[in-house]
Coordinates of C-alpha atoms and ligand atoms in Angstrom, one line a residue:
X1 CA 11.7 -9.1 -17.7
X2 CA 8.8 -10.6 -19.1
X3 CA 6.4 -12.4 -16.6
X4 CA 3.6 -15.0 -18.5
X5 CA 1.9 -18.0 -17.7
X6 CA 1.9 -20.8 -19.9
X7 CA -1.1 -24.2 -20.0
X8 CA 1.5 -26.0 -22.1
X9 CA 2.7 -29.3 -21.1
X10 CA 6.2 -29.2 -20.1
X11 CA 7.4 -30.9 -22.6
X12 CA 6.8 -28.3 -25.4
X13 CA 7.4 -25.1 -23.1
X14 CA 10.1 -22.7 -25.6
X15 CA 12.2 -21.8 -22.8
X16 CA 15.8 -22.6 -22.1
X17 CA 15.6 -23.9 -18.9
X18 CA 12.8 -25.8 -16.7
X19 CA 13.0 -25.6 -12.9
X20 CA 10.7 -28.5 -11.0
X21 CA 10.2 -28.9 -7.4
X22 CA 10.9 -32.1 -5.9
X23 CA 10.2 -32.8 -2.4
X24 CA 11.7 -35.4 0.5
X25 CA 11.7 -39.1 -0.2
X26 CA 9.6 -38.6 -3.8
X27 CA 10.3 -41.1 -6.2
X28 CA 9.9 -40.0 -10.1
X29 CA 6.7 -43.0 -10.4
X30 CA 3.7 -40.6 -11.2
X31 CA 2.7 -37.4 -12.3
X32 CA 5.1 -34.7 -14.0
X33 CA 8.1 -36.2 -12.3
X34 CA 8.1 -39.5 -14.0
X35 CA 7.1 -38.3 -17.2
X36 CA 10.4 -36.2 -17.0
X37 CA 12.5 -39.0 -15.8
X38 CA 11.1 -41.3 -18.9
X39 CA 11.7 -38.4 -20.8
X40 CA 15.6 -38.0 -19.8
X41 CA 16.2 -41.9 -19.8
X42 CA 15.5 -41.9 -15.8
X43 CA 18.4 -39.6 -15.1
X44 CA 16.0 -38.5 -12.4
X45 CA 15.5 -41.6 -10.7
X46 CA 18.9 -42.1 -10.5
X47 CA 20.4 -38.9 -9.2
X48 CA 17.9 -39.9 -6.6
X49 CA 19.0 -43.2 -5.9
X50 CA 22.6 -41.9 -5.8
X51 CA 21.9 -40.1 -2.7
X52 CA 23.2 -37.4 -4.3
X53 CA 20.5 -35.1 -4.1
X54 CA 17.7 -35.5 -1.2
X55 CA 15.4 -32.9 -2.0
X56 CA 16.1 -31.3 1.0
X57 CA 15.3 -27.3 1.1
X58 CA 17.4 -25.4 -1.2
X59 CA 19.4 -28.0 -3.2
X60 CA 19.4 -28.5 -6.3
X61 CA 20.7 -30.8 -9.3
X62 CA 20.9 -29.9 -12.8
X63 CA 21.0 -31.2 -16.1
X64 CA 22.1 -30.7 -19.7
X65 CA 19.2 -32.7 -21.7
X66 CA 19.9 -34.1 -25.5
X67 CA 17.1 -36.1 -27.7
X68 CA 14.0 -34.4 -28.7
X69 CA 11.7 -35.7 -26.0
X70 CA 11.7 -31.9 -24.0
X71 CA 11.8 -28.6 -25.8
X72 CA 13.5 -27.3 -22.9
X73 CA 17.7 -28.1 -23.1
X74 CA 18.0 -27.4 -19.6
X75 CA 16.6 -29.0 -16.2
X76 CA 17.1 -27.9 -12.9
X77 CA 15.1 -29.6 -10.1
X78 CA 14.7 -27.7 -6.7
X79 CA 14.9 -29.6 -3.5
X80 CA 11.5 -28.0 -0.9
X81 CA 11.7 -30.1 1.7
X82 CA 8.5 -32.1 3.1
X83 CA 5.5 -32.1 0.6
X84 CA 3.1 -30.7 3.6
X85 CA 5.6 -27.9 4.4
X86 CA 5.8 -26.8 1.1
X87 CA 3.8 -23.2 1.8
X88 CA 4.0 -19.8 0.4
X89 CA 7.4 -19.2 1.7
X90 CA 8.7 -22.2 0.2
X91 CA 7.2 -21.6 -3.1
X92 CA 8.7 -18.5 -3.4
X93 CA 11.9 -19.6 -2.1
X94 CA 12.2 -22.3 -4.3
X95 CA 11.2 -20.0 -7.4
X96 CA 14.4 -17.2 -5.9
X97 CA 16.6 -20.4 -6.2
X98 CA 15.6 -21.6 -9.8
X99 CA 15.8 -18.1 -10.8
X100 CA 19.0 -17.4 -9.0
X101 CA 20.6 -20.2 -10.1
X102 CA 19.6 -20.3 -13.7
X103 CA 20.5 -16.8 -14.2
X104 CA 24.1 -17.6 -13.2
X105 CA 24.3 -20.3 -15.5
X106 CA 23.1 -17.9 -18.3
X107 CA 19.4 -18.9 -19.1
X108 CA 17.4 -15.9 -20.8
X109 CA 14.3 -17.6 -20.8
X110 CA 13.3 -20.1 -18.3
X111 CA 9.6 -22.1 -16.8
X112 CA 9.2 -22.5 -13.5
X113 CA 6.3 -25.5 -12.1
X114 CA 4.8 -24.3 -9.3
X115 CA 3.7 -27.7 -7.6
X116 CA 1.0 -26.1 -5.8
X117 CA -2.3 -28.1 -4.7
X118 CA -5.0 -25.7 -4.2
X119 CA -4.7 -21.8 -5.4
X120 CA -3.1 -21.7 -8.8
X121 CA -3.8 -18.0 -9.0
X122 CA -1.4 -17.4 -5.5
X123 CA 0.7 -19.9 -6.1
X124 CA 1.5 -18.0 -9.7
X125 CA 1.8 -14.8 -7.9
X126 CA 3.9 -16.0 -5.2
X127 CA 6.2 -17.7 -8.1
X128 CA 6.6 -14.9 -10.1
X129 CA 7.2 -12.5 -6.8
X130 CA 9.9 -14.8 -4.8
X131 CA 11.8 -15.1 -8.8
X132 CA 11.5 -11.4 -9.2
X133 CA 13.2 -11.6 -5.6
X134 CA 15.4 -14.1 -6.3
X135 CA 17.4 -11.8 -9.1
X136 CA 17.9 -8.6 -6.9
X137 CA 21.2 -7.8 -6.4
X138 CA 22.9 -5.3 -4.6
X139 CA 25.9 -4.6 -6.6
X140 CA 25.2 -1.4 -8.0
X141 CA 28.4 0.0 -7.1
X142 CA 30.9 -2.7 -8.3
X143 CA 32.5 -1.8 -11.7
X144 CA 33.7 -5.1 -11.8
X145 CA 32.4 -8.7 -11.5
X146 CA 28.9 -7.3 -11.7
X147 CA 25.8 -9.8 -12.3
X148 CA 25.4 -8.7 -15.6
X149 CA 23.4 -11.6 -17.1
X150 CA 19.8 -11.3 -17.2
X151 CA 16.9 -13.4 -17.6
X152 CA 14.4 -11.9 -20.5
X153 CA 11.6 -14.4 -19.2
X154 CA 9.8 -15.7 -16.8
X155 CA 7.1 -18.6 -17.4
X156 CA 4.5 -19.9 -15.0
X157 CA 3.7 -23.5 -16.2
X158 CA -0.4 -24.4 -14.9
X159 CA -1.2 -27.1 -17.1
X160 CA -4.6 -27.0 -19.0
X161 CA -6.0 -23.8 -16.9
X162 CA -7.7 -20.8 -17.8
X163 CA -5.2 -18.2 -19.0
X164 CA -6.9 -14.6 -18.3
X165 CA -7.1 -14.7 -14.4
X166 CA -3.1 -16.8 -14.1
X167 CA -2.0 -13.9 -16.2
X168 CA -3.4 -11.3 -13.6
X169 CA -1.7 -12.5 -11.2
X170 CA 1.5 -12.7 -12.4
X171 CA 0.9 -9.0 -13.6
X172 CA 0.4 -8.5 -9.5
X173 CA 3.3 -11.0 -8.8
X174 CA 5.2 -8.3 -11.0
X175 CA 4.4 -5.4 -9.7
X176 CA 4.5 -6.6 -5.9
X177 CA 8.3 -8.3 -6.5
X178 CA 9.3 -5.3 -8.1
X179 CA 8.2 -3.1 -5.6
X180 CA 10.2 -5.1 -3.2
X181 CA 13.1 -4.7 -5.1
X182 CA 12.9 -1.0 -5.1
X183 CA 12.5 -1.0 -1.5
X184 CA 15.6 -3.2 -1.3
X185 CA 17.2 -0.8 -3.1
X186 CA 16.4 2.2 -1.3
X187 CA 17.4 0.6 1.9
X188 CA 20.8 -0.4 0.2
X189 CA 22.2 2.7 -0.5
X190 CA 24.6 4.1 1.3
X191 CA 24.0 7.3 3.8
X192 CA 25.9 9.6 1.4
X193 CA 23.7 8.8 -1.5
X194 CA 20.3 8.8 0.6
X195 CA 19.7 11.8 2.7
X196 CA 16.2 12.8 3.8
X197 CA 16.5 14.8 0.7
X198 CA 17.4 12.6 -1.9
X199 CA 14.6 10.2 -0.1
X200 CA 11.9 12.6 -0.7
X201 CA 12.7 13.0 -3.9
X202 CA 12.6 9.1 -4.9
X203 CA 9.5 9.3 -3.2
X204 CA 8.2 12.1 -5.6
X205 CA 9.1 10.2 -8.2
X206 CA 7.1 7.1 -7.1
X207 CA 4.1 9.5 -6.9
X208 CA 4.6 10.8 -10.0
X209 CA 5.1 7.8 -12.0
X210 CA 2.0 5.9 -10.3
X211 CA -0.7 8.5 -9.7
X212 CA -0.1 9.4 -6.2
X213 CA -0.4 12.5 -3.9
X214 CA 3.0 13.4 -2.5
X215 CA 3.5 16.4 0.5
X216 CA 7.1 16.6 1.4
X217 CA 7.0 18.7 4.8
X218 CA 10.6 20.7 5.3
X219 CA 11.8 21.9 8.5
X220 CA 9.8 24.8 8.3
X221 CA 6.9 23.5 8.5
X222 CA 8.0 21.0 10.9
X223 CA 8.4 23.8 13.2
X224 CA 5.3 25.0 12.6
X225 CA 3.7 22.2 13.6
X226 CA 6.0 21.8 17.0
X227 CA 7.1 18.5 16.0
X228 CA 10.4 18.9 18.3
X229 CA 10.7 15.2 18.6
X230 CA 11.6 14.9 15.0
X231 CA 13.6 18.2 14.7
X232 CA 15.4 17.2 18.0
X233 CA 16.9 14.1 16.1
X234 CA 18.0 16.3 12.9
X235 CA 19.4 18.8 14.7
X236 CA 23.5 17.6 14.8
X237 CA 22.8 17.1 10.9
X238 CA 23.7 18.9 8.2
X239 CA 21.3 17.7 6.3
X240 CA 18.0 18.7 6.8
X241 CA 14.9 16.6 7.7
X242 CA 11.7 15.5 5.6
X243 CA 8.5 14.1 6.4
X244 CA 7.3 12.5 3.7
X245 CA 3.0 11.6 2.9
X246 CA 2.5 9.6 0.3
X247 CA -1.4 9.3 -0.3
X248 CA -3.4 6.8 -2.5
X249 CA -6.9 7.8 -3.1
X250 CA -9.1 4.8 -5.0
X251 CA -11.2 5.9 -7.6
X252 CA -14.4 4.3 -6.1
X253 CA -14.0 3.5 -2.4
X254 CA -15.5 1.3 -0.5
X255 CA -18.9 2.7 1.2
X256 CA -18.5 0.7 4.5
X257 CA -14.7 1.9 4.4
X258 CA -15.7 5.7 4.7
X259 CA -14.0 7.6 7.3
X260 CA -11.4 4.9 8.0
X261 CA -7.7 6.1 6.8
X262 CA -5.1 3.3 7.3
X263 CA -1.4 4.9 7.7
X264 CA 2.0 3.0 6.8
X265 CA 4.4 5.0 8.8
X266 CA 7.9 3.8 8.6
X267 CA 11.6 5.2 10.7
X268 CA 13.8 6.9 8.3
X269 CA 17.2 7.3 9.5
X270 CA 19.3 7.6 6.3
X271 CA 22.1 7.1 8.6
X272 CA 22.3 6.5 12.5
X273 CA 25.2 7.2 14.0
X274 CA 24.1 7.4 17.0
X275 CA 24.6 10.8 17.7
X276 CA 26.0 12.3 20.8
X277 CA 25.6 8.1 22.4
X278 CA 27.6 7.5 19.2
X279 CA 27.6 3.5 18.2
X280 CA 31.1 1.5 18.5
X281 CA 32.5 1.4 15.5
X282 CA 32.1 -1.9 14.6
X283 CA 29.3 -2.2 11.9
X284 CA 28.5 1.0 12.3
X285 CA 28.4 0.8 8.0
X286 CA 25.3 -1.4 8.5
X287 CA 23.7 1.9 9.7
X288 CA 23.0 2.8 6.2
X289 CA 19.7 0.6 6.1
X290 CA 18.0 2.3 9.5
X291 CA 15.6 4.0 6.6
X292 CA 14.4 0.5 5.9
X293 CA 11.1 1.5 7.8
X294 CA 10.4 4.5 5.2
X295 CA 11.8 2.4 2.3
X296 CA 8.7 -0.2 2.9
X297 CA 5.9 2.1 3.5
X298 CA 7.4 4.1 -0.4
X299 CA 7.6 -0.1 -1.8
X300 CA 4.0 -0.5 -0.2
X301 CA 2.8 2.5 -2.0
X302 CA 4.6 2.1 -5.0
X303 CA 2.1 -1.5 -5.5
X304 CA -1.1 0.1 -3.9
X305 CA -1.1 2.9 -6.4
X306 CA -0.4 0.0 -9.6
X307 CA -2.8 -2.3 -7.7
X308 CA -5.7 -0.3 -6.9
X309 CA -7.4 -1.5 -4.0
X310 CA -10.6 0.0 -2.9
X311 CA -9.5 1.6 0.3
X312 CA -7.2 4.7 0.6
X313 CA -4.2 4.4 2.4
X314 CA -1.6 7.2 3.4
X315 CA 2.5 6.5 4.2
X316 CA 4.4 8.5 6.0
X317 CA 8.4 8.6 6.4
X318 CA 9.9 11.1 8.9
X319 CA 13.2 11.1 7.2
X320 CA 16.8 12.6 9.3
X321 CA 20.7 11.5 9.8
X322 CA 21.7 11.4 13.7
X323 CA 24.9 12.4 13.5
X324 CA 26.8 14.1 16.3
X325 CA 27.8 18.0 16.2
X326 CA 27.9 20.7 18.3
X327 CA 24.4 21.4 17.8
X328 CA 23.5 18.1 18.2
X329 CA 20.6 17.5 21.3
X330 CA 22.2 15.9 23.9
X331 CA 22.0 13.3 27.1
X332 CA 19.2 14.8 29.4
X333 CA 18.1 17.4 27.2
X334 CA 14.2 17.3 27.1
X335 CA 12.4 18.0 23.8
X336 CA 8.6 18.9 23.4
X337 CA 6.9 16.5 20.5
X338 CA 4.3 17.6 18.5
X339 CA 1.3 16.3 21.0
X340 CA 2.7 18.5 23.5
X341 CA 4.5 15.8 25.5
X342 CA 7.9 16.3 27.0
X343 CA 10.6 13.3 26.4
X344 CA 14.0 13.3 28.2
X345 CA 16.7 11.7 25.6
X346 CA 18.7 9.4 28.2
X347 CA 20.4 7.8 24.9
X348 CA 20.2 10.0 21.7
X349 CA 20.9 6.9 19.5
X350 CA 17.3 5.7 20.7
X351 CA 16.5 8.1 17.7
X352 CA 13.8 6.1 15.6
X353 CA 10.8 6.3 18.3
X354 CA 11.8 10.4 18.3
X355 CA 10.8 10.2 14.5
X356 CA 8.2 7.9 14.8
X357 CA 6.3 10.0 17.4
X358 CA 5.9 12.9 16.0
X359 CA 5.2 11.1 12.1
X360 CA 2.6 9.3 14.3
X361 CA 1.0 12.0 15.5
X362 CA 0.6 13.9 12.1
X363 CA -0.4 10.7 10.5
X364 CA -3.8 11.2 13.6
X365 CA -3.9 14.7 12.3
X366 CA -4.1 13.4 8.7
X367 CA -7.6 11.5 9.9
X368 CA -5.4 8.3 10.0
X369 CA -7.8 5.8 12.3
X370 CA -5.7 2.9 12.2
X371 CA -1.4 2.7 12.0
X372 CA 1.1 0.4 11.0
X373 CA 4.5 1.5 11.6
X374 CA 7.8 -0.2 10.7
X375 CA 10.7 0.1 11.7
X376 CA 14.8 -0.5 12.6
X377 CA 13.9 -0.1 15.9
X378 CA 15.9 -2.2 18.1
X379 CA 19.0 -4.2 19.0
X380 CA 17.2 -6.1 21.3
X381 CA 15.1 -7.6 18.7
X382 CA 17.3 -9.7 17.3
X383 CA 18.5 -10.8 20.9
X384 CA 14.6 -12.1 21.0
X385 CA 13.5 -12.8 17.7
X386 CA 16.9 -13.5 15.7
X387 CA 16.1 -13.1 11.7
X388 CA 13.6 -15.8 11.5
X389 CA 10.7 -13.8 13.1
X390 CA 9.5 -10.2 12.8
X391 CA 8.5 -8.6 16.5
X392 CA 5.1 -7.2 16.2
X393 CA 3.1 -5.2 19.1
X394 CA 0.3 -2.7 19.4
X395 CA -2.6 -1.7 21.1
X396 CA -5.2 -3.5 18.6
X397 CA -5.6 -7.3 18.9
X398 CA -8.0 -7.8 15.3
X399 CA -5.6 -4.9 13.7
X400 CA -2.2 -7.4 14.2
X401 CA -3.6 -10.3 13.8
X402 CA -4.4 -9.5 10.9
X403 CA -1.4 -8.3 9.9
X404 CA 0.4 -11.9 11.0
X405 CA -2.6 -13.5 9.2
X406 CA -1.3 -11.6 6.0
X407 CA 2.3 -12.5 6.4
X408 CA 1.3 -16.1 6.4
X409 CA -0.5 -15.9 2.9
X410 CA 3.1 -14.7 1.5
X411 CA 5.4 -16.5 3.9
X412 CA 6.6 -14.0 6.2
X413 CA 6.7 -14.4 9.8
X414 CA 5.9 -12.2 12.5
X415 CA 5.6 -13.0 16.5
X416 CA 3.9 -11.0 18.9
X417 CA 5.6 -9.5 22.2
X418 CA 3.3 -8.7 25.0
X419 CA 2.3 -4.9 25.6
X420 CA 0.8 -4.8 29.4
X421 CA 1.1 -1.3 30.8
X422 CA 3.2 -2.3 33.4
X423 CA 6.2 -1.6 30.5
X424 CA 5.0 1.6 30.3
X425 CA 6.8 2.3 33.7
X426 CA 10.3 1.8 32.6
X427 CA 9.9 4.8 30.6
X428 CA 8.9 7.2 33.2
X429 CA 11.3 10.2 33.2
X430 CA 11.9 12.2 36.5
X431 CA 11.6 15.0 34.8
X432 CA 10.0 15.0 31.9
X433 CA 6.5 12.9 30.8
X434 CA 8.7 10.3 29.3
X435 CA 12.1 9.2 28.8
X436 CA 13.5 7.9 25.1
X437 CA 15.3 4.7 26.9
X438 CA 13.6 2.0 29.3
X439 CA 16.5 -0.1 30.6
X440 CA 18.0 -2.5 30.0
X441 CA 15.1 -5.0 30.3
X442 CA 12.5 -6.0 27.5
X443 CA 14.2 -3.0 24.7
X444 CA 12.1 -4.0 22.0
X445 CA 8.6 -3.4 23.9
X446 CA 9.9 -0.6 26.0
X447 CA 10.2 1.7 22.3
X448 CA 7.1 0.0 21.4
X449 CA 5.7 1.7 24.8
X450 CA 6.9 4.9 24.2
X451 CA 5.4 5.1 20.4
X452 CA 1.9 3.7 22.3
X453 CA 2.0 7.0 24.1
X454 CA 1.5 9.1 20.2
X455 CA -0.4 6.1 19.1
X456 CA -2.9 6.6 21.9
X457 CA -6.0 4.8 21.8
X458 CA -5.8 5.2 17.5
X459 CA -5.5 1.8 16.3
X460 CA -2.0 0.6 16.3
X461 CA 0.3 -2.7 15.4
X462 CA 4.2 -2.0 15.4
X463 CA 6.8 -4.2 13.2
X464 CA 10.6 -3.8 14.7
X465 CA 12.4 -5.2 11.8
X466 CA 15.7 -4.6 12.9
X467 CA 16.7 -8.3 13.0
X468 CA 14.8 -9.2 9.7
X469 CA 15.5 -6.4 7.4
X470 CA 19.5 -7.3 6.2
X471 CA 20.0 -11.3 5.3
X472 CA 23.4 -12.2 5.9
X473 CA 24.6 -14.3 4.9
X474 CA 23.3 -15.4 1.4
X475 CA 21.1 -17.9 0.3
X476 CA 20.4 -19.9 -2.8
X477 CA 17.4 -17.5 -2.9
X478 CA 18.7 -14.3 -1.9
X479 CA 21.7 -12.3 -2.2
X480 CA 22.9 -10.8 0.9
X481 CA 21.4 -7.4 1.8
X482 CA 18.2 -6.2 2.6
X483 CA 15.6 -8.0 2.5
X484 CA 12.7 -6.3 2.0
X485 CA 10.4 -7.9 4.7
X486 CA 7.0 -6.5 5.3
X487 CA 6.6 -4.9 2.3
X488 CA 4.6 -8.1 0.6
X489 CA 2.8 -8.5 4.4
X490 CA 1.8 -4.8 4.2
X491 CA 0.6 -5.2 0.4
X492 CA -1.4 -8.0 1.5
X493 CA -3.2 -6.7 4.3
X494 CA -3.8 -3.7 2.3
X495 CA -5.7 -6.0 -0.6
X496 CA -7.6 -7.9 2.5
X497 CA -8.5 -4.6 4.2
X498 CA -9.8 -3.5 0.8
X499 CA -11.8 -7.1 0.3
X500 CA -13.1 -6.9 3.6
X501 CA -14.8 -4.0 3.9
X502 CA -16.4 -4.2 0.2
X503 CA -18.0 -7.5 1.2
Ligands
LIG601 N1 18.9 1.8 14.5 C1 19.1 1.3 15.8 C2 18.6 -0.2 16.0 C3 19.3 -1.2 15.2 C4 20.3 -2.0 15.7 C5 18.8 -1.5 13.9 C6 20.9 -2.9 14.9 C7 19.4 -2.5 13.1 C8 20.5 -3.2 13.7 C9 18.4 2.1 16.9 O1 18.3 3.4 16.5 C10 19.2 2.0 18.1 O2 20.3 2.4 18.1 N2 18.6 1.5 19.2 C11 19.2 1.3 20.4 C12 18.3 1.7 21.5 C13 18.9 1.8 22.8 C14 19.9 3.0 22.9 C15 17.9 1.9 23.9 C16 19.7 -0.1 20.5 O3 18.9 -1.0 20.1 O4 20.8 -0.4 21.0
LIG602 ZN1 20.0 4.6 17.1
LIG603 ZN1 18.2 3.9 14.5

């Protein structure tokens, strides 16, 4: 699909189909609206007055235009709500809806207002990434009733601007909204088609394709290392594990930024089971999307090595099933991570911090001095947080505010849980250093405890994405499936990092 920006007026745009935003209780008197509604014989002010269309978030009413007035043939306008609520995350909502919607009516080409006072380079960025979103869909496997329309282009209209910066950032809009896609795809394929294995290799791929260094560590190397943690989770598997590095490496770094190594780290379970503590049946299918962690950091990548920032960054994935076998670890056994620590596994199905410690403590071996990880951590966090927020915790105050400061310039949202040590005593083994489970109190900070003990005193902010990761059900913007949360956040703070330490 073809991404441009266009300083036309809208009435001579060459595209099938134009998609305006209209917000609560606006009446078509001034501006781009009433020139529209003059245009169309005030069809606008009258599907208005009818009631029939509010402008509330996510409607929409659309028209078939005749006369010569407007190039376009087409109008769709896109309720957003109140005017001062209209933020990135509605911007790129409304943008997924036009898109969405015009697609299924068949538009190939279609220009989309963004409405935006203030930053027309973001605003065109953010349009261009929440259409790109808009269009995913996860129907790969259908043979039948498939999405097969497709839009050919997409047109940011910025009346009377300068073209050459608008155009650069929808380039970036493209790269980051496809790079969401892709993780959205990883994370929607099903546990027989994405083993560690077949992980790595997409991985490979990415590297290849966009000028990245790639180490794919086996279980041999593993070993090696003492990373029992990791291997203690594989074990009931078949299949075997990968840890997965990614590195980006700018061409010119930033002086001030020597010796600082950010490190995506993200869970990747291509299936959880649960193992021995094997999950109820029920949903167990969803389990599929419990690589969703390693998914992001390969999406994040997959932009940082098109977009270039001035900082290097490394992502890590420590890829395994947890299935249940005869070799499988069990209840009570005790495994020996790679920092030496012993951990007691009360529940193996609490499988993702196992991963995640021993990725975390390579990633510190790697000269990583600050970490992100992501993850499908816990149930619990959709008990706290339901899908609206993303749970984020760590040990470094400037580190996640940052990161929620990020997710507010795209539109994500992330909440932060408390951290005090006291947590840290729920998972106190009798036995071992630590146990894997903490109770049935706070879940979602006591896994963020145990990963604080590999994290150390490194720099650290945790995401548990397990409540924000699958939408469901879907929404004029979105089709249901993963989501691909984080990954524009992550991009984002990556860029800032970058920004920040050059000036
Ligand atoms: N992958 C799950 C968490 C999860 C649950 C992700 C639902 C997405 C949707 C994780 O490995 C898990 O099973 N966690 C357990 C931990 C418990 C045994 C302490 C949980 O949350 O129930
Ligand atoms: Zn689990
Ligand atoms: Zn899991």
């Amino acid at each position: 699909m073809d991404v441009k920006v266009t300083t036309q007026s809208c009435k001579n745009i060459d595209v099938q189909a134009l998609a305006i935003p209209v917000f609560k209780d606006e009446k078509p008197t001034e501006g781009l609206l009433k020139m529209l509604d003059e245009a169309m014989g005030g069809l606008i002010s009258s599907v208005i007055a009818s009631e029939e269309f509010a402008a509330k978030e996510g409607e929409t009413a659309y028209f078939h235009l005749s006369g010569k007035t407007l190039n376009a043939r087409r109008l769709l306008l896109i309720g957003c709500g109140e005017r001062d609520e209209y933020k990135a995350r509605q911007v790129a909502q409304m943008a997924g809806t036009a898109a969405r919607f015009l697609r299924s009516k068949s538009a190939k080409t279609i220009a989309v207002v963004p409405r935006v006072e203030g930053d027309a380079e973001r605003a065109a960025q953010t349009v261009v990434e929440g259409a790109i979103m808009g269009l995913f869909e996860p129907d790969k496997y259908r043979t039948r009733e498939k999405e097969e329309r497709e839009l050919e282009r997409i047109e940011v209209v910025v009346e009377g601007a300068d073209t050459k910066p608008l155009q650069r950032a929808v380039e970036r809009g493209r790269i980051v909204g496809e790079s969401v896609n892709f993780t959205r795809d990883l994370a929607n394929e099903p546990g027989g088609y994405m083993t560690p294995t077949i992980l790595a290799e997409r991985a490979k791929e990415v590297a290849k394709k966009f000028g990245l260094a790639v180490d794919v560590l086996d279980q041999k190397r593993m070993e090696k290392l003492g990373m029992g943690s990791l291997l203690g989770v594989s074990r009931g598997s078949d299949e075997p594990p990968k840890l997965i590095v990614l590195k980006y490496e700018p061409a010119k770094a930033n002086k001030q930024a020597k010796g600082e190594l950010l490190a995506l780290v993200g869970k990747g379970i291509t299936f959880d089971s649960g193992g021995i503590s094997l999950k109820p049946g029920e949903n167990m299918e969803l389990m599929k999307y419990d690589m969703t962690g390693a998914a992001t950091v390969i999406g994040c990548m997959r932009a940082i090595a098109q977009l270039k920032p001035a900082i290097p960054v490394l992502g890590l994935a420590p890829c395994s099933e947890n299935l249940p076998s005869g070799k499988a670890t069990k209840p009570g056994d005790i495994l020996r991570a790679m920092t030496g620590k012993t951990i007691e596994v009360i529940n193996t199905d609490a499988e993702g911090r196992l991963v995640l410690a021993d990725a975390i403590a390579y990633a510190k071996k790697l000269g990583a001095t600050q970490i992100i990880d992501m993850a499908t951590l816990t149930g619990a966090v959709s008990i706290a947080l339901g899908d609206v927020n993303t749970a984020i915790l760590g040990t470094d105050q400037i580190l996640i505010e940052g990161v929620i400061a990020a997710g507010r310039e795209v539109g994500e949202r992330f909440w932060q849980l408390p951290l005090d040590k006291e947590y840290s005593n729920q998972i106190k083994s009798d036995i071992a250093d630590i146990k894997n489970v903490g109770g049935k109190k706070a879940g979602t900070i006591t896994a963020a405890a145990f990963l604080k003990e590999f994290a150390d005193d490194t720099s650290w902010a945790h995401l548990d994405i397990a409540g924000t990761a699958w939408g469901d059900p879907a929404t004029p913007y979105r089709a249901k499936g993963p989501t691909g949360i984080a990954v524009r956040t992550l991009i984002e703070f990556v860029e800032r990092s970058a920004r920040q330490t050059a000036s």
